[in-house]
Amino acid sequence: MNKIPFKGVIAYPITPFDNNENVDIPLFKKQVERLVTAGNHGIAPLGSTGVLPYLNDAEKEAVTEATIQQVAGRIPTLVGVSNLTTEKTVYHAQFAEKVGATAVMIIPMSYWKLTDDEIVTHYDRVASKISIPIMAYNNPATGGVDMSPALLKRLLEIPNVTMIKESTGDIQRMHYLRKELGEEVAFFNGSNPLALAAFSAGATGWCTAAPNLIPELNIALYDAVQENDLTKARKIFYRQIDLLKFIVAKGLPRSIKAGLDLMGVGGGSFKSPLKPLNENEIAELDKILSAIESEVHQY
């Protein structure tokens, strides 16, 4: 088992629906193919961008299988398997492993506030049922749980838990993670507007929905960081910062779907209660994408 099979830009596809609110698998595969051929370093279906909590079991399985089939081993796959219960999380983690996922990502979803011991037991039980690596995902805004650096350190004692995705937006926490956990631990940035700062703090990679719209800039930022060219990295980062802020502020699924529609790719419909951006928001997004397009050839 490759304990840390990811680095660089990990792209998060949306989950498109048809007008009857069924998952549109052909369109999803088309979108996945764009992400693969754009040069992204990994792909991660069923995250926040893929509206994981809105899908039933059959839909989650269909998206997982479609991803593995379309990627066909060209880049590693990180499948979101989070659920409120440990039983369901184990079920989807085992399914992802069975169909060929490289690794799984788990966020501790909570209605009642979970204790640290409950979270550790949750991850430990899932890890004991699969043999592929696990990325522990910390995003209190969506999961309802904020995992402290001390808790994350405990999770890394579980053999399969080898990666951390940090999405609190606290750059000091990223510096702390690198200092306390050491160079051998892989942590990934999940806060789009902090991409450059996170790489400066030692992030192994960037988990982001932005490659659906601007893969060249996202990959160019990572490459500039690897080249230790901070001046170039800053220039590339600030070229995309308006879009990164927009997609977070307006909601990743809504923003990415609207952007794909504007680009002629097609973003698909939504599953209720989610709704598309309004006309003014779409016009704002169009303006941002047009400004980026005018310069993207430079990178």
Short mmCIF file of C-alpha atoms in Angstrom, two decimals:
data_model
loop_
_atom_site.label_atom_id
_atom_site.label_comp_id
_atom_site.label_asym_id
_atom_site.label_seq_id
_atom_site.Cartn_x
_atom_site.Cartn_y
_atom_site.Cartn_z
CA MET A 1 0.00 0.00 0.00
CA ASN A 2 1.28 3.43 -0.94
CA LYS A 3 0.54 5.30 2.28
CA ILE A 4 0.54 8.74 0.65
CA PRO A 5 -0.58 8.22 -2.97
CA PHE A 6 -1.39 11.89 -3.64
CA LYS A 7 0.39 15.15 -4.21
CA GLY A 8 -0.31 18.29 -6.21
CA VAL A 9 -3.75 19.33 -7.40
CA ILE A 10 -6.59 16.97 -6.50
CA ALA A 11 -9.67 17.91 -8.51
CA TYR A 12 -13.18 17.63 -7.10
CA PRO A 13 -15.89 16.97 -9.71
CA ILE A 14 -19.48 18.01 -9.23
CA THR A 15 -22.34 15.53 -9.33
CA PRO A 16 -24.66 16.57 -12.20
CA PHE A 17 -28.35 15.70 -12.20
CA ASP A 18 -30.92 15.55 -14.97
CA ASN A 19 -34.23 17.40 -14.88
CA ASN A 20 -35.78 14.57 -12.86
CA GLU A 21 -33.06 14.91 -10.20
CA ASN A 22 -31.39 11.64 -11.18
CA VAL A 23 -27.59 11.54 -11.40
CA ASP A 24 -26.51 12.16 -14.99
CA ILE A 25 -23.75 9.56 -15.32
CA PRO A 26 -22.83 10.26 -18.98
CA LEU A 27 -22.35 13.96 -18.21
CA PHE A 28 -20.44 13.11 -15.05
CA LYS A 29 -18.04 10.92 -17.02
CA LYS A 30 -17.52 13.72 -19.52
CA GLN A 31 -16.65 16.10 -16.71
CA VAL A 32 -14.29 13.57 -15.12
CA GLU A 33 -12.50 13.07 -18.44
CA ARG A 34 -11.88 16.82 -18.70
CA LEU A 35 -10.28 16.79 -15.26
CA VAL A 36 -8.05 13.84 -16.08
CA THR A 37 -6.85 15.12 -19.44
CA ALA A 38 -6.24 18.62 -18.04
CA GLY A 39 -3.30 17.20 -16.09
CA ASN A 40 -4.64 17.18 -12.53
CA HIS A 41 -2.73 14.93 -10.17
CA GLY A 42 -5.73 13.20 -8.62
CA ILE A 43 -9.52 13.20 -8.62
CA ALA A 44 -11.89 13.13 -5.65
CA PRO A 45 -15.59 12.42 -6.25
CA LEU A 46 -18.21 12.68 -3.53
CA GLY A 47 -16.82 15.59 -1.58
CA SER A 48 -18.62 18.81 -0.70
CA THR A 49 -18.54 19.81 -4.38
CA GLY A 50 -20.12 16.49 -5.28
CA VAL A 51 -22.96 17.06 -2.77
CA LEU A 52 -22.26 13.79 -0.99
CA PRO A 53 -24.85 14.24 1.81
CA TYR A 54 -27.66 14.66 -0.76
CA LEU A 55 -27.09 11.29 -2.44
CA ASN A 56 -28.60 7.93 -1.57
CA ASP A 57 -26.53 4.76 -1.41
CA ALA A 58 -27.20 3.71 -4.99
CA GLU A 59 -26.24 7.16 -6.30
CA LYS A 60 -23.00 7.17 -4.30
CA GLU A 61 -22.11 3.76 -5.68
CA ALA A 62 -22.93 4.82 -9.25
CA VAL A 63 -20.72 7.91 -8.99
CA THR A 64 -17.89 5.89 -7.44
CA GLU A 65 -18.02 3.24 -10.16
CA ALA A 66 -18.28 5.83 -12.93
CA THR A 67 -15.20 7.63 -11.60
CA ILE A 68 -13.09 4.49 -11.44
CA GLN A 69 -14.21 3.40 -14.90
CA GLN A 70 -13.53 6.75 -16.54
CA VAL A 71 -10.20 7.43 -14.82
CA ALA A 72 -9.04 3.90 -15.68
CA GLY A 73 -5.97 4.12 -13.47
CA ARG A 74 -4.50 7.20 -15.15
CA ILE A 75 -4.41 9.21 -11.91
CA PRO A 76 -5.18 8.22 -8.30
CA THR A 77 -8.76 8.42 -7.02
CA LEU A 78 -9.90 9.65 -3.60
CA VAL A 79 -13.52 8.75 -2.88
CA GLY A 80 -15.60 10.47 -0.23
CA VAL A 81 -17.35 7.89 1.95
CA SER A 82 -18.54 9.98 4.90
CA ASN A 83 -21.82 9.22 6.64
CA LEU A 84 -23.40 9.99 10.00
CA THR A 85 -23.01 6.40 11.16
CA THR A 86 -19.89 4.27 11.34
CA GLU A 87 -21.80 1.36 9.79
CA LYS A 88 -22.61 3.30 6.63
CA THR A 89 -19.12 4.78 6.44
CA VAL A 90 -17.64 1.28 6.57
CA TYR A 91 -20.08 0.12 3.89
CA HIS A 92 -19.12 2.84 1.42
CA ALA A 93 -15.42 2.59 2.22
CA GLN A 94 -15.50 -1.12 1.47
CA PHE A 95 -17.41 -0.50 -1.75
CA ALA A 96 -14.87 2.12 -2.87
CA GLU A 97 -11.99 -0.25 -2.18
CA LYS A 98 -13.74 -3.11 -3.97
CA VAL A 99 -14.22 -1.15 -7.20
CA GLY A 100 -10.65 0.15 -7.23
CA ALA A 101 -10.38 3.48 -5.38
CA THR A 102 -6.85 4.49 -4.45
CA ALA A 103 -7.93 5.92 -1.09
CA VAL A 104 -10.99 7.22 0.75
CA MET A 105 -11.72 10.50 2.47
CA ILE A 106 -13.73 10.71 5.69
CA ILE A 107 -15.15 13.71 7.50
CA PRO A 108 -16.80 13.02 10.88
CA MET A 109 -20.35 14.14 10.15
CA SER A 110 -22.31 15.03 13.27
CA TYR A 111 -25.78 15.99 14.44
CA TRP A 112 -24.93 15.57 18.10
CA LYS A 113 -21.47 16.92 18.92
CA LEU A 114 -18.99 14.05 18.85
CA THR A 115 -16.28 13.64 21.46
CA ASP A 116 -12.66 13.09 20.47
CA ASP A 117 -12.86 9.48 21.63
CA GLU A 118 -15.95 8.87 19.50
CA ILE A 119 -14.19 10.29 16.44
CA VAL A 120 -11.07 8.19 17.00
CA THR A 121 -13.18 5.06 17.39
CA HIS A 122 -15.11 5.94 14.22
CA TYR A 123 -11.95 6.22 12.12
CA ASP A 124 -10.36 3.18 13.77
CA ARG A 125 -13.35 0.95 12.99
CA VAL A 126 -13.45 2.05 9.34
CA ALA A 127 -9.69 1.62 8.99
CA SER A 128 -9.88 -1.90 10.38
CA LYS A 129 -12.30 -2.90 7.59
CA ILE A 130 -10.27 -1.68 4.58
CA SER A 131 -6.66 -1.82 3.47
CA ILE A 132 -6.40 1.39 1.40
CA PRO A 133 -5.31 4.74 2.89
CA ILE A 134 -7.67 7.20 4.55
CA MET A 135 -7.57 10.99 4.36
CA ALA A 136 -9.02 12.59 7.49
CA TYR A 137 -11.01 15.63 6.40
CA ASN A 138 -11.44 18.53 8.82
CA ASN A 139 -14.12 20.98 7.72
CA PRO A 140 -16.26 22.20 10.64
CA ALA A 141 -18.34 24.42 8.34
CA THR A 142 -19.85 21.38 6.63
CA GLY A 143 -19.29 18.47 9.01
CA GLY A 144 -20.19 20.20 12.25
CA VAL A 145 -16.99 18.98 13.94
CA ASP A 146 -13.68 20.80 14.30
CA MET A 147 -10.86 18.34 14.78
CA SER A 148 -8.03 19.93 16.75
CA PRO A 149 -4.38 19.33 15.80
CA ALA A 150 -4.12 17.16 18.91
CA LEU A 151 -7.02 15.00 17.70
CA LEU A 152 -5.59 14.76 14.20
CA LYS A 153 -2.33 13.59 15.72
CA ARG A 154 -4.25 10.79 17.47
CA LEU A 155 -5.93 9.80 14.20
CA LEU A 156 -2.55 9.48 12.49
CA GLU A 157 -1.68 6.75 14.97
CA ILE A 158 -4.24 4.59 13.15
CA PRO A 159 -2.18 2.78 10.46
CA ASN A 160 -4.46 3.49 7.48
CA VAL A 161 -4.96 7.18 8.33
CA THR A 162 -2.02 8.73 6.51
CA MET A 163 -3.31 12.07 5.17
CA ILE A 164 -5.08 15.15 6.50
CA LYS A 165 -7.21 17.64 4.59
CA GLU A 166 -7.45 20.91 6.50
CA SER A 167 -10.30 23.25 5.53
CA THR A 168 -10.79 25.51 8.54
CA GLY A 169 -9.17 28.44 6.75
CA ASP A 170 -6.72 28.88 9.63
CA ILE A 171 -3.27 29.14 8.10
CA GLN A 172 -1.61 29.07 11.52
CA ARG A 173 -3.10 25.64 12.07
CA MET A 174 -1.40 24.44 8.90
CA HIS A 175 1.95 25.70 10.15
CA TYR A 176 1.28 23.96 13.46
CA LEU A 177 0.43 20.69 11.73
CA ARG A 178 3.67 20.75 9.80
CA LYS A 179 5.68 21.61 12.92
CA GLU A 180 4.04 19.11 15.25
CA LEU A 181 3.48 16.19 12.88
CA GLY A 182 6.73 16.37 10.95
CA GLU A 183 7.72 16.34 7.32
CA GLU A 184 6.60 12.74 6.78
CA VAL A 185 2.91 13.59 7.31
CA ALA A 186 0.94 14.68 4.26
CA PHE A 187 -1.53 17.48 4.80
CA PHE A 188 -3.66 18.95 2.04
CA ASN A 189 -5.21 22.38 1.76
CA GLY A 190 -8.97 22.49 1.36
CA SER A 191 -9.40 26.25 1.69
CA ASN A 192 -9.25 27.68 -1.84
CA PRO A 193 -8.36 31.31 -1.00
CA LEU A 194 -5.42 30.07 1.10
CA ALA A 195 -3.82 27.93 -1.60
CA LEU A 196 -0.58 29.88 -1.86
CA ALA A 197 -0.21 30.33 1.89
CA ALA A 198 -0.90 26.63 2.44
CA PHE A 199 1.81 25.59 -0.02
CA SER A 200 4.16 27.98 1.78
CA ALA A 201 3.24 26.22 5.03
CA GLY A 202 4.28 22.90 3.54
CA ALA A 203 1.05 21.46 2.15
CA THR A 204 1.55 18.34 0.07
CA GLY A 205 -1.32 19.24 -2.21
CA TRP A 206 -4.48 21.22 -2.84
CA CYS A 207 -7.95 19.65 -2.85
CA THR A 208 -10.11 21.92 -4.97
CA ALA A 209 -13.11 22.24 -7.29
CA ALA A 210 -11.45 25.05 -9.24
CA PRO A 211 -9.88 22.74 -11.88
CA ASN A 212 -13.35 22.24 -13.33
CA LEU A 213 -12.98 25.83 -14.57
CA ILE A 214 -9.30 26.88 -14.49
CA PRO A 215 -7.08 23.77 -14.37
CA GLU A 216 -4.15 25.48 -16.10
CA LEU A 217 -3.83 28.11 -13.39
CA ASN A 218 -4.28 25.65 -10.54
CA ILE A 219 -1.60 23.31 -11.87
CA ALA A 220 0.69 26.21 -12.77
CA LEU A 221 0.55 27.42 -9.16
CA TYR A 222 1.62 24.03 -7.86
CA ASP A 223 4.40 23.81 -10.45
CA ALA A 224 5.71 27.27 -9.54
CA VAL A 225 5.82 26.29 -5.87
CA GLN A 226 7.73 23.11 -6.74
CA GLU A 227 10.20 25.26 -8.67
CA ASN A 228 10.59 27.52 -5.62
CA ASP A 229 9.66 30.47 -7.82
CA LEU A 230 7.65 32.52 -5.31
CA THR A 231 7.36 35.55 -7.59
CA LYS A 232 5.79 33.45 -10.32
CA ALA A 233 3.60 31.62 -7.81
CA ARG A 234 2.23 34.87 -6.43
CA LYS A 235 1.44 36.18 -9.90
CA ILE A 236 -0.40 32.99 -10.82
CA PHE A 237 -2.25 32.85 -7.51
CA TYR A 238 -3.53 36.43 -7.66
CA ARG A 239 -4.71 35.85 -11.23
CA GLN A 240 -7.18 33.28 -9.87
CA ILE A 241 -7.98 34.65 -6.41
CA ASP A 242 -11.23 36.36 -7.44
CA LEU A 243 -12.60 33.09 -8.75
CA LEU A 244 -11.43 31.14 -5.71
CA LYS A 245 -13.22 33.58 -3.41
CA PHE A 246 -16.34 33.57 -5.58
CA ILE A 247 -16.82 29.80 -5.69
CA VAL A 248 -16.46 29.55 -1.91
CA ALA A 249 -18.78 32.47 -1.19
CA LYS A 250 -21.52 31.36 -3.60
CA GLY A 251 -21.26 27.62 -2.93
CA LEU A 252 -19.06 25.17 -4.78
CA PRO A 253 -21.76 23.07 -6.54
CA ARG A 254 -23.71 26.14 -7.69
CA SER A 255 -20.63 28.02 -8.86
CA ILE A 256 -18.98 25.13 -10.67
CA LYS A 257 -22.19 24.10 -12.42
CA ALA A 258 -22.76 27.68 -13.58
CA GLY A 259 -19.17 27.95 -14.78
CA LEU A 260 -19.40 24.71 -16.75
CA ASP A 261 -22.59 25.98 -18.38
CA LEU A 262 -20.88 29.24 -19.32
CA MET A 263 -18.00 27.28 -20.84
CA GLY A 264 -20.35 25.12 -22.90
CA VAL A 265 -19.47 21.91 -21.08
CA GLY A 266 -22.72 21.61 -19.18
CA GLY A 267 -23.05 21.50 -15.43
CA GLY A 268 -26.29 19.60 -15.14
CA SER A 269 -29.19 20.28 -12.81
CA PHE A 270 -29.51 20.11 -9.04
CA LYS A 271 -31.08 17.91 -6.44
CA SER A 272 -33.51 19.77 -4.19
CA PRO A 273 -33.23 21.87 -2.12
CA LEU A 274 -30.16 23.23 -3.95
CA LYS A 275 -30.85 25.88 -6.59
CA PRO A 276 -28.68 27.52 -9.28
CA LEU A 277 -27.02 30.92 -9.06
CA ASN A 278 -29.21 33.89 -9.93
CA GLU A 279 -28.71 35.98 -13.07
CA ASN A 280 -26.59 38.62 -11.37
CA GLU A 281 -24.31 35.99 -9.83
CA ILE A 282 -23.91 34.23 -13.17
CA ALA A 283 -23.01 37.54 -14.81
CA GLU A 284 -20.41 38.18 -12.11
CA LEU A 285 -18.92 34.72 -12.62
CA ASP A 286 -18.85 35.23 -16.38
CA LYS A 287 -16.93 38.47 -15.91
CA ILE A 288 -14.37 36.78 -13.65
CA LEU A 289 -13.86 33.85 -16.04
CA SER A 290 -13.52 36.18 -19.03
CA ALA A 291 -10.82 38.19 -17.25
CA ILE A 292 -8.93 35.00 -16.44
CA GLU A 293 -9.26 33.67 -19.98
CA SER A 294 -7.64 36.80 -21.38
CA GLU A 295 -4.40 35.98 -19.56
CA VAL A 296 -4.44 32.22 -18.96
CA HIS A 297 -2.32 31.53 -22.07
CA GLN A 298 0.63 33.02 -20.21
CA TYR A 299 0.84 29.98 -17.95
#
